[in-house]
Short mmCIF file of C-alpha atoms in Angstrom, two decimals:
data_model
loop_
_atom_site.label_atom_id
_atom_site.label_comp_id
_atom_site.label_asym_id
_atom_site.label_seq_id
_atom_site.Cartn_x
_atom_site.Cartn_y
_atom_site.Cartn_z
CA UNK A 1 125.62 90.81 103.35
CA UNK A 2 126.55 88.52 100.59
CA UNK A 3 125.94 85.30 102.65
CA UNK A 4 122.50 86.95 103.58
CA UNK A 5 121.64 87.47 99.80
CA UNK A 6 122.92 83.87 98.93
CA UNK A 7 120.80 82.44 101.64
CA UNK A 8 117.65 84.46 100.44
CA UNK A 9 118.40 83.20 96.69
CA UNK A 10 118.57 79.55 97.96
CA UNK A 11 115.37 79.83 100.12
CA UNK A 12 113.43 81.58 97.12
CA UNK A 13 114.70 78.84 94.70
CA UNK A 14 113.51 76.14 97.13
CA UNK A 15 110.21 77.57 97.83
CA UNK A 16 109.65 77.84 93.90
CA UNK A 17 110.79 74.42 93.33
CA UNK A 18 108.30 72.89 96.03
CA UNK A 19 105.26 75.05 95.59
CA UNK A 20 103.51 72.90 92.91
CA UNK A 21 104.24 69.70 94.84
CA UNK A 22 102.04 71.44 97.77
CA UNK A 23 99.63 72.83 95.51
CA UNK A 24 98.99 69.40 93.85
CA UNK A 25 97.88 68.05 96.80
CA UNK A 26 94.59 70.04 96.48
CA UNK A 27 94.14 69.02 92.82
CA UNK A 28 95.40 70.08 89.63
CA UNK A 29 93.33 73.33 89.64
CA UNK A 30 95.72 75.32 92.04
CA UNK A 31 98.58 74.37 90.02
CA UNK A 32 96.93 75.26 86.90
CA UNK A 33 96.35 78.65 88.22
CA UNK A 34 100.03 78.95 89.02
CA UNK A 35 100.74 78.06 85.61
CA UNK A 36 98.79 80.76 84.12
CA UNK A 37 100.16 83.11 86.43
CA UNK A 38 103.53 82.38 85.31
CA UNK A 39 102.50 83.03 81.54
CA UNK A 40 101.28 86.45 82.75
CA UNK A 41 104.67 87.15 84.26
CA UNK A 42 106.40 86.37 80.74
CA UNK A 43 103.67 88.88 79.19
CA UNK A 44 104.14 91.55 81.97
CA UNK A 45 107.84 91.33 81.66
CA UNK A 46 107.86 91.73 77.86
CA UNK A 47 105.36 94.75 78.09
CA UNK A 48 107.54 96.34 80.73
CA UNK A 49 110.41 96.42 78.14
CA UNK A 50 108.06 98.83 76.06
CA UNK A 51 106.18 100.74 78.77
CA UNK A 52 108.46 100.66 81.60
CA UNK A 53 111.86 100.98 80.07
CA UNK A 54 111.15 102.89 76.75
CA UNK A 55 108.21 104.73 78.11
CA UNK A 56 105.84 103.68 75.11
CA UNK A 57 102.22 102.94 76.10
CA UNK A 58 101.05 99.88 74.10
CA UNK A 59 97.49 98.57 74.59
CA UNK A 60 97.69 96.17 71.81
CA UNK A 61 100.25 93.88 73.40
CA UNK A 62 97.86 91.06 73.33
CA UNK A 63 98.29 90.84 69.51
CA UNK A 64 101.86 89.19 69.93
CA UNK A 65 100.62 86.83 72.37
CA UNK A 66 97.98 85.78 69.64
CA UNK A 67 100.48 85.71 66.98
CA UNK A 68 102.73 83.33 68.93
CA UNK A 69 99.66 81.05 69.91
CA UNK A 70 98.57 80.89 66.25
CA UNK A 71 102.08 80.01 64.90
CA UNK A 72 102.36 77.20 67.41
CA UNK A 73 99.01 75.92 66.68
CA UNK A 74 99.61 76.03 62.66
CA UNK A 75 103.03 74.46 63.04
CA UNK A 76 102.26 71.83 65.63
CA UNK A 77 98.60 70.49 64.69
CA UNK A 78 96.86 68.75 61.69
CA UNK A 79 94.94 71.81 60.74
CA UNK A 80 97.12 72.74 57.72
CA UNK A 81 97.26 69.29 56.51
CA UNK A 82 93.53 68.98 56.82
CA UNK A 83 92.89 72.16 54.81
CA UNK A 84 95.57 72.61 52.35
CA UNK A 85 96.50 69.81 49.57
CA UNK A 86 100.07 70.84 49.66
CA UNK A 87 100.58 70.20 53.14
CA UNK A 88 98.36 66.92 53.06
CA UNK A 89 100.80 65.47 50.45
CA UNK A 90 103.93 66.37 52.28
CA UNK A 91 102.69 65.83 55.68
CA UNK A 92 99.98 63.25 55.83
CA UNK A 93 100.01 62.75 59.51
CA UNK A 94 99.79 66.46 60.09
CA UNK A 95 102.53 69.06 60.80
CA UNK A 96 104.26 68.56 64.03
CA UNK A 97 107.20 70.58 64.09
CA UNK A 98 109.82 70.05 66.93
CA UNK A 99 109.95 72.46 69.86
CA UNK A 100 113.25 73.98 68.72
CA UNK A 101 111.76 75.04 65.63
CA UNK A 102 108.36 76.17 66.95
CA UNK A 103 109.29 78.48 69.55
CA UNK A 104 112.06 80.53 67.62
CA UNK A 105 109.50 80.81 64.75
CA UNK A 106 106.62 82.07 67.03
CA UNK A 107 109.26 84.54 68.80
CA UNK A 108 110.50 85.80 65.45
CA UNK A 109 107.18 86.40 63.93
CA UNK A 110 106.06 88.31 67.03
CA UNK A 111 109.11 90.37 66.78
CA UNK A 112 108.38 91.12 63.30
CA UNK A 113 104.91 92.20 64.03
CA UNK A 114 106.29 94.28 66.86
CA UNK A 115 108.53 96.00 64.55
CA UNK A 116 105.64 96.52 61.93
CA UNK A 117 103.48 98.17 64.86
CA UNK A 118 106.40 100.43 66.14
CA UNK A 119 107.49 101.63 62.60
CA UNK A 120 104.46 103.77 61.92
CA UNK A 121 103.94 105.10 65.20
CA UNK A 122 107.50 106.53 65.93
CA UNK A 123 106.29 110.02 65.88
CA UNK A 124 103.41 109.35 68.25
CA UNK A 125 103.29 109.77 71.80
CA UNK A 126 100.92 109.32 74.84
CA UNK A 127 97.26 109.01 73.95
CA UNK A 128 97.80 108.99 70.28
CA UNK A 129 100.18 106.00 70.56
CA UNK A 130 97.87 104.22 73.03
CA UNK A 131 94.81 104.57 70.53
CA UNK A 132 97.05 103.20 67.43
CA UNK A 133 98.16 100.21 69.47
CA UNK A 134 94.90 99.41 70.70
CA UNK A 135 93.71 99.54 67.19
CA UNK A 136 96.40 97.16 65.89
CA UNK A 137 95.41 94.57 68.81
CA UNK A 138 92.00 94.67 67.53
CA UNK A 139 92.91 94.50 64.11
CA UNK A 140 94.75 91.25 64.84
CA UNK A 141 91.88 89.72 66.78
CA UNK A 142 89.40 90.57 63.86
CA UNK A 143 91.85 88.76 61.14
CA UNK A 144 92.24 85.73 63.31
CA UNK A 145 88.37 85.55 63.76
CA UNK A 146 87.73 86.04 60.03
CA UNK A 147 90.49 84.07 58.29
CA UNK A 148 88.34 81.27 57.41
CA UNK A 149 87.00 82.19 54.37
CA UNK A 150 87.99 81.87 51.43
CA UNK A 151 90.79 80.09 52.47
CA UNK A 152 90.79 78.61 56.09
CA UNK A 153 93.93 79.63 57.83
CA UNK A 154 92.84 80.09 61.35
CA UNK A 155 89.56 78.36 61.65
CA UNK A 156 87.84 81.50 62.46
CA UNK A 157 85.83 81.78 65.84
CA UNK A 158 85.91 77.87 66.14
CA UNK A 159 89.73 77.98 66.76
CA UNK A 160 92.30 75.44 66.22
CA UNK A 161 92.67 72.18 68.44
CA UNK A 162 94.52 69.08 68.72
CA UNK A 163 97.74 71.06 69.33
CA UNK A 164 100.63 69.08 70.23
CA UNK A 165 102.02 69.06 73.51
CA UNK A 166 105.86 69.83 74.37
CA UNK A 167 108.30 67.02 74.44
CA UNK A 168 111.49 67.85 76.00
CA UNK A 169 114.11 65.31 76.39
CA UNK A 170 111.78 62.66 75.44
CA UNK A 171 109.29 63.72 78.21
CA UNK A 172 105.76 64.20 77.05
CA UNK A 173 104.54 67.28 79.19
CA UNK A 174 100.86 66.18 78.57
CA UNK A 175 101.17 62.90 80.31
CA UNK A 176 102.09 62.35 83.99
CA UNK A 177 105.93 61.41 84.94
CA UNK A 178 106.85 58.91 87.37
CA UNK A 179 109.95 59.70 89.52
CA UNK A 180 110.89 57.12 92.24
CA UNK A 181 107.36 56.24 92.89
CA UNK A 182 105.99 59.75 93.00
CA UNK A 183 103.69 61.18 90.36
CA UNK A 184 104.05 64.53 88.76
CA UNK A 185 100.94 65.42 86.75
CA UNK A 186 101.08 67.33 83.44
CA UNK A 187 100.34 70.68 85.17
CA UNK A 188 103.21 70.36 87.37
CA UNK A 189 105.66 69.73 84.49
CA UNK A 190 104.58 72.61 82.55
CA UNK A 191 104.89 74.64 85.93
CA UNK A 192 108.63 73.73 85.69
CA UNK A 193 108.92 74.65 82.22
CA UNK A 194 107.24 78.00 82.73
CA UNK A 195 109.30 78.73 85.82
CA UNK A 196 112.46 78.08 83.81
CA UNK A 197 111.36 80.57 80.92
CA UNK A 198 110.48 83.26 83.70
CA UNK A 199 113.80 82.98 85.27
CA UNK A 200 115.58 83.23 82.01
CA UNK A 201 113.32 86.04 81.09
CA UNK A 202 114.23 87.94 84.50
CA UNK A 203 118.13 87.66 83.40
CA UNK A 204 117.64 88.95 80.03
CA UNK A 205 115.65 91.96 81.29
CA UNK A 206 117.98 92.61 84.14
CA UNK A 207 120.94 92.48 81.60
CA UNK A 208 119.00 94.80 79.11
CA UNK A 209 118.22 97.26 81.92
CA UNK A 210 121.89 97.56 82.84
CA UNK A 211 123.07 97.64 79.34
CA UNK A 212 123.62 100.67 77.09
CA UNK A 213 120.45 99.79 75.35
CA UNK A 214 118.42 99.80 78.51
CA UNK A 215 119.99 103.31 79.46
CA UNK A 216 119.01 104.52 75.95
CA UNK A 217 115.49 103.36 76.42
CA UNK A 218 115.13 105.11 79.83
CA UNK A 219 116.75 108.43 78.32
CA UNK A 220 113.84 108.19 75.65
CA UNK A 221 111.31 107.58 78.51
CA UNK A 222 112.50 110.69 80.49
CA UNK A 223 112.88 113.09 77.37
CA UNK A 224 113.02 112.07 73.88
CA UNK A 225 114.43 115.33 72.75
CA UNK A 226 117.28 115.47 74.92
CA UNK A 227 118.10 111.65 74.32
CA UNK A 228 118.17 112.58 70.39
CA UNK A 229 120.38 115.60 71.32
CA UNK A 230 122.70 113.40 72.93
CA UNK A 231 123.29 111.26 69.81
CA UNK A 232 120.75 108.37 70.68
CA UNK A 233 119.08 106.93 67.50
CA UNK A 234 115.76 107.17 69.06
CA UNK A 235 114.06 105.54 65.94
CA UNK A 236 116.07 102.37 66.30
CA UNK A 237 115.67 102.27 69.98
CA UNK A 238 111.85 102.26 69.60
CA UNK A 239 111.74 99.78 67.14
CA UNK A 240 114.21 97.40 69.32
CA UNK A 241 111.92 98.12 72.29
CA UNK A 242 108.87 97.00 70.20
CA UNK A 243 110.53 93.98 68.75
CA UNK A 244 112.11 92.73 72.00
CA UNK A 245 108.71 93.21 73.99
CA UNK A 246 106.80 91.27 71.26
CA UNK A 247 109.22 88.29 71.41
CA UNK A 248 108.31 87.60 75.10
CA UNK A 249 104.70 87.68 74.12
CA UNK A 250 105.49 85.27 71.18
CA UNK A 251 107.20 82.96 73.34
CA UNK A 252 104.29 83.23 76.07
CA UNK A 253 101.71 82.51 73.38
CA UNK A 254 103.51 79.57 72.29
CA UNK A 255 103.44 78.16 75.67
CA UNK A 256 99.80 78.80 75.97
CA UNK A 257 98.77 77.01 72.79
CA UNK A 258 100.87 73.89 73.95
CA UNK A 259 99.47 74.21 77.38
CA UNK A 260 95.86 74.63 76.56
CA UNK A 261 95.91 72.27 73.29
CA UNK A 262 93.34 74.64 71.80
CA UNK A 263 93.51 78.51 70.72
CA UNK A 264 90.54 80.92 69.50
CA UNK A 265 90.35 84.72 69.08
CA UNK A 266 88.30 84.60 72.31
CA UNK A 267 91.49 84.43 74.36
CA UNK A 268 92.80 87.48 72.95
CA UNK A 269 90.50 90.14 73.60
CA UNK A 270 91.07 93.90 74.39
CA UNK A 271 90.48 92.89 78.21
CA UNK A 272 93.62 90.94 78.21
CA UNK A 273 95.90 93.92 76.87
CA UNK A 274 94.07 96.09 79.57
CA UNK A 275 95.09 93.45 82.36
CA UNK A 276 98.60 93.13 81.12
CA UNK A 277 99.11 96.88 81.37
CA UNK A 278 97.43 97.07 84.53
CA UNK A 279 99.92 94.24 85.97
CA UNK A 280 102.83 96.57 84.85
CA UNK A 281 101.34 99.66 86.48
CA UNK A 282 100.08 98.05 89.63
CA UNK A 283 103.54 96.25 90.43
CA UNK A 284 105.77 99.19 89.57
CA UNK A 285 106.57 100.57 86.05
CA UNK A 286 109.97 99.70 85.21
CA UNK A 287 110.92 97.56 88.23
CA UNK A 288 111.22 93.81 87.62
CA UNK A 289 110.19 92.56 90.89
CA UNK A 290 107.27 94.78 90.95
CA UNK A 291 106.15 93.75 87.70
CA UNK A 292 106.45 90.12 88.90
CA UNK A 293 104.42 90.86 91.86
CA UNK A 294 101.65 92.81 90.06
CA UNK A 295 101.35 89.89 87.38
CA UNK A 296 101.12 87.13 90.09
CA UNK A 297 98.52 89.38 92.11
CA UNK A 298 96.34 90.12 89.02
CA UNK A 299 96.52 86.63 87.48
CA UNK A 300 95.58 84.87 90.82
CA UNK A 301 93.33 87.41 92.33
CA UNK A 302 90.23 86.76 89.80
CA UNK A 303 90.59 82.91 90.41
CA UNK A 304 90.93 83.44 94.37
CA UNK A 305 87.78 85.80 94.21
CA UNK A 306 85.79 83.10 92.33
CA UNK A 307 85.08 81.42 95.70
CA UNK A 308 84.23 84.48 97.36
CA UNK A 309 81.88 85.69 94.81
CA UNK A 310 80.17 82.43 94.75
CA UNK A 311 79.34 82.72 98.48
CA UNK A 312 78.20 86.33 98.00
CA UNK A 313 75.96 85.34 95.17
CA UNK A 314 74.44 82.47 97.41
CA UNK A 315 73.71 85.24 100.17
CA UNK A 316 71.98 87.31 97.59
CA UNK A 317 69.94 84.22 96.60
CA UNK A 318 71.57 84.60 92.91
CA UNK A 319 70.26 87.91 92.32
CA UNK A 320 73.90 89.11 91.84
CA UNK A 321 75.72 87.38 88.73
CA UNK A 322 79.29 85.76 90.12
CA UNK A 323 81.28 86.83 87.24
CA UNK A 324 80.39 90.53 87.16
CA UNK A 325 80.77 90.58 91.08
CA UNK A 326 84.12 89.09 90.75
CA UNK A 327 85.30 91.75 88.14
CA UNK A 328 83.90 94.43 90.50
CA UNK A 329 85.87 93.03 93.39
CA UNK A 330 89.06 92.90 91.25
CA UNK A 331 88.30 96.63 90.17
CA UNK A 332 87.86 97.68 93.65
CA UNK A 333 90.99 96.12 94.86
CA UNK A 334 93.00 97.73 91.88
CA UNK A 335 91.49 101.07 92.94
CA UNK A 336 92.28 100.79 96.65
CA UNK A 337 95.83 99.65 95.79
CA UNK A 338 96.50 102.55 93.42
CA UNK A 339 95.18 105.11 95.90
CA UNK A 340 97.38 103.45 98.92
CA UNK A 341 100.43 103.00 96.45
CA UNK A 342 100.13 105.24 93.59
CA UNK A 343 103.68 104.27 92.25
CA UNK A 344 102.96 100.64 92.49
CA UNK A 345 103.12 97.90 94.96
CA UNK A 346 107.05 97.61 94.54
CA UNK A 347 108.22 100.59 92.71
CA UNK A 348 111.83 101.26 91.50
CA UNK A 349 113.88 102.63 94.19
CA UNK A 350 115.41 105.42 92.22
CA UNK A 351 112.00 106.46 90.66
CA UNK A 352 110.95 109.83 91.66
CA UNK A 353 114.25 110.67 93.46
CA UNK A 354 115.64 113.92 92.76
CA UNK A 355 119.49 113.86 91.67
CA UNK A 356 122.17 113.94 94.27
CA UNK A 357 123.50 117.51 95.04
CA UNK A 358 126.82 118.18 93.39
CA UNK A 359 130.03 117.72 95.69
CA UNK A 360 131.70 120.98 96.73
#
């Protein structure tokens, strides 16, 4: 059994390493889709801590994604130097912070916002909690859209551009890399960075799930009153869940800003939050492999259906808008999957099982 698991692990590892090498033969487009899908995996893993482990419905998770993106954009672009005299005097060429400073700053700020969201909602549950978190996400987006006057912090709806790419061990991920006569384009280099972060996130989530903290979250999810009666500090555990989940969102946001080289409030709409929640629910709430599967499917499915929608639009002489048709196909696919698999595509094995009978 151990040999079989080891063989499966090695096979999966090799497949993940060579996927972009085959995909880039079709151009940068397919690799870019995979890169964005990995970012959604990061987001789904973070939201799974809040929704899957602690049972707290969060519809404003995209706010932490936005906070991480804008933190990276402000610390790794000339925007602050162009709009503030103090920064212009100290950093004439622009504020280009190193990666080891920017990523922890983005993760830390997102965690702080997560705790700020969790603190006022400690006594809320279910629909009420969902409404409050939804409002929080929209407030952050509105602030980003309007923090241009009287002081230009976010550049408003125009967004922030000229964002630095990542430099790791002297390698600029924005430029192709030559290795033994073989060229790795920028999107492939970012793929390996995102893959490393996803692997690290999976290990962290797995360790959290097996830890005392993870067990406390699950006890709160099943019955908060019983968990409190057993001595679990539900207030601290909830705040920790919000903070830990937000940290994943902040890191993913920093990756997104560097990958795109541009951020704007349009990228952090309510639809993004709903899509991330759908990834967790569709894959299997609280189950790491299921969450990853749901994130990959919902991230890649709209791009795959782009080609199908175009053909259907051509068949109808352009009377059906391709974007609307693509959203309709995605929605139908989600409805069918949830009807067939109501607990998700890959639910947790122990979920829904009754307790084992007591030994006689």
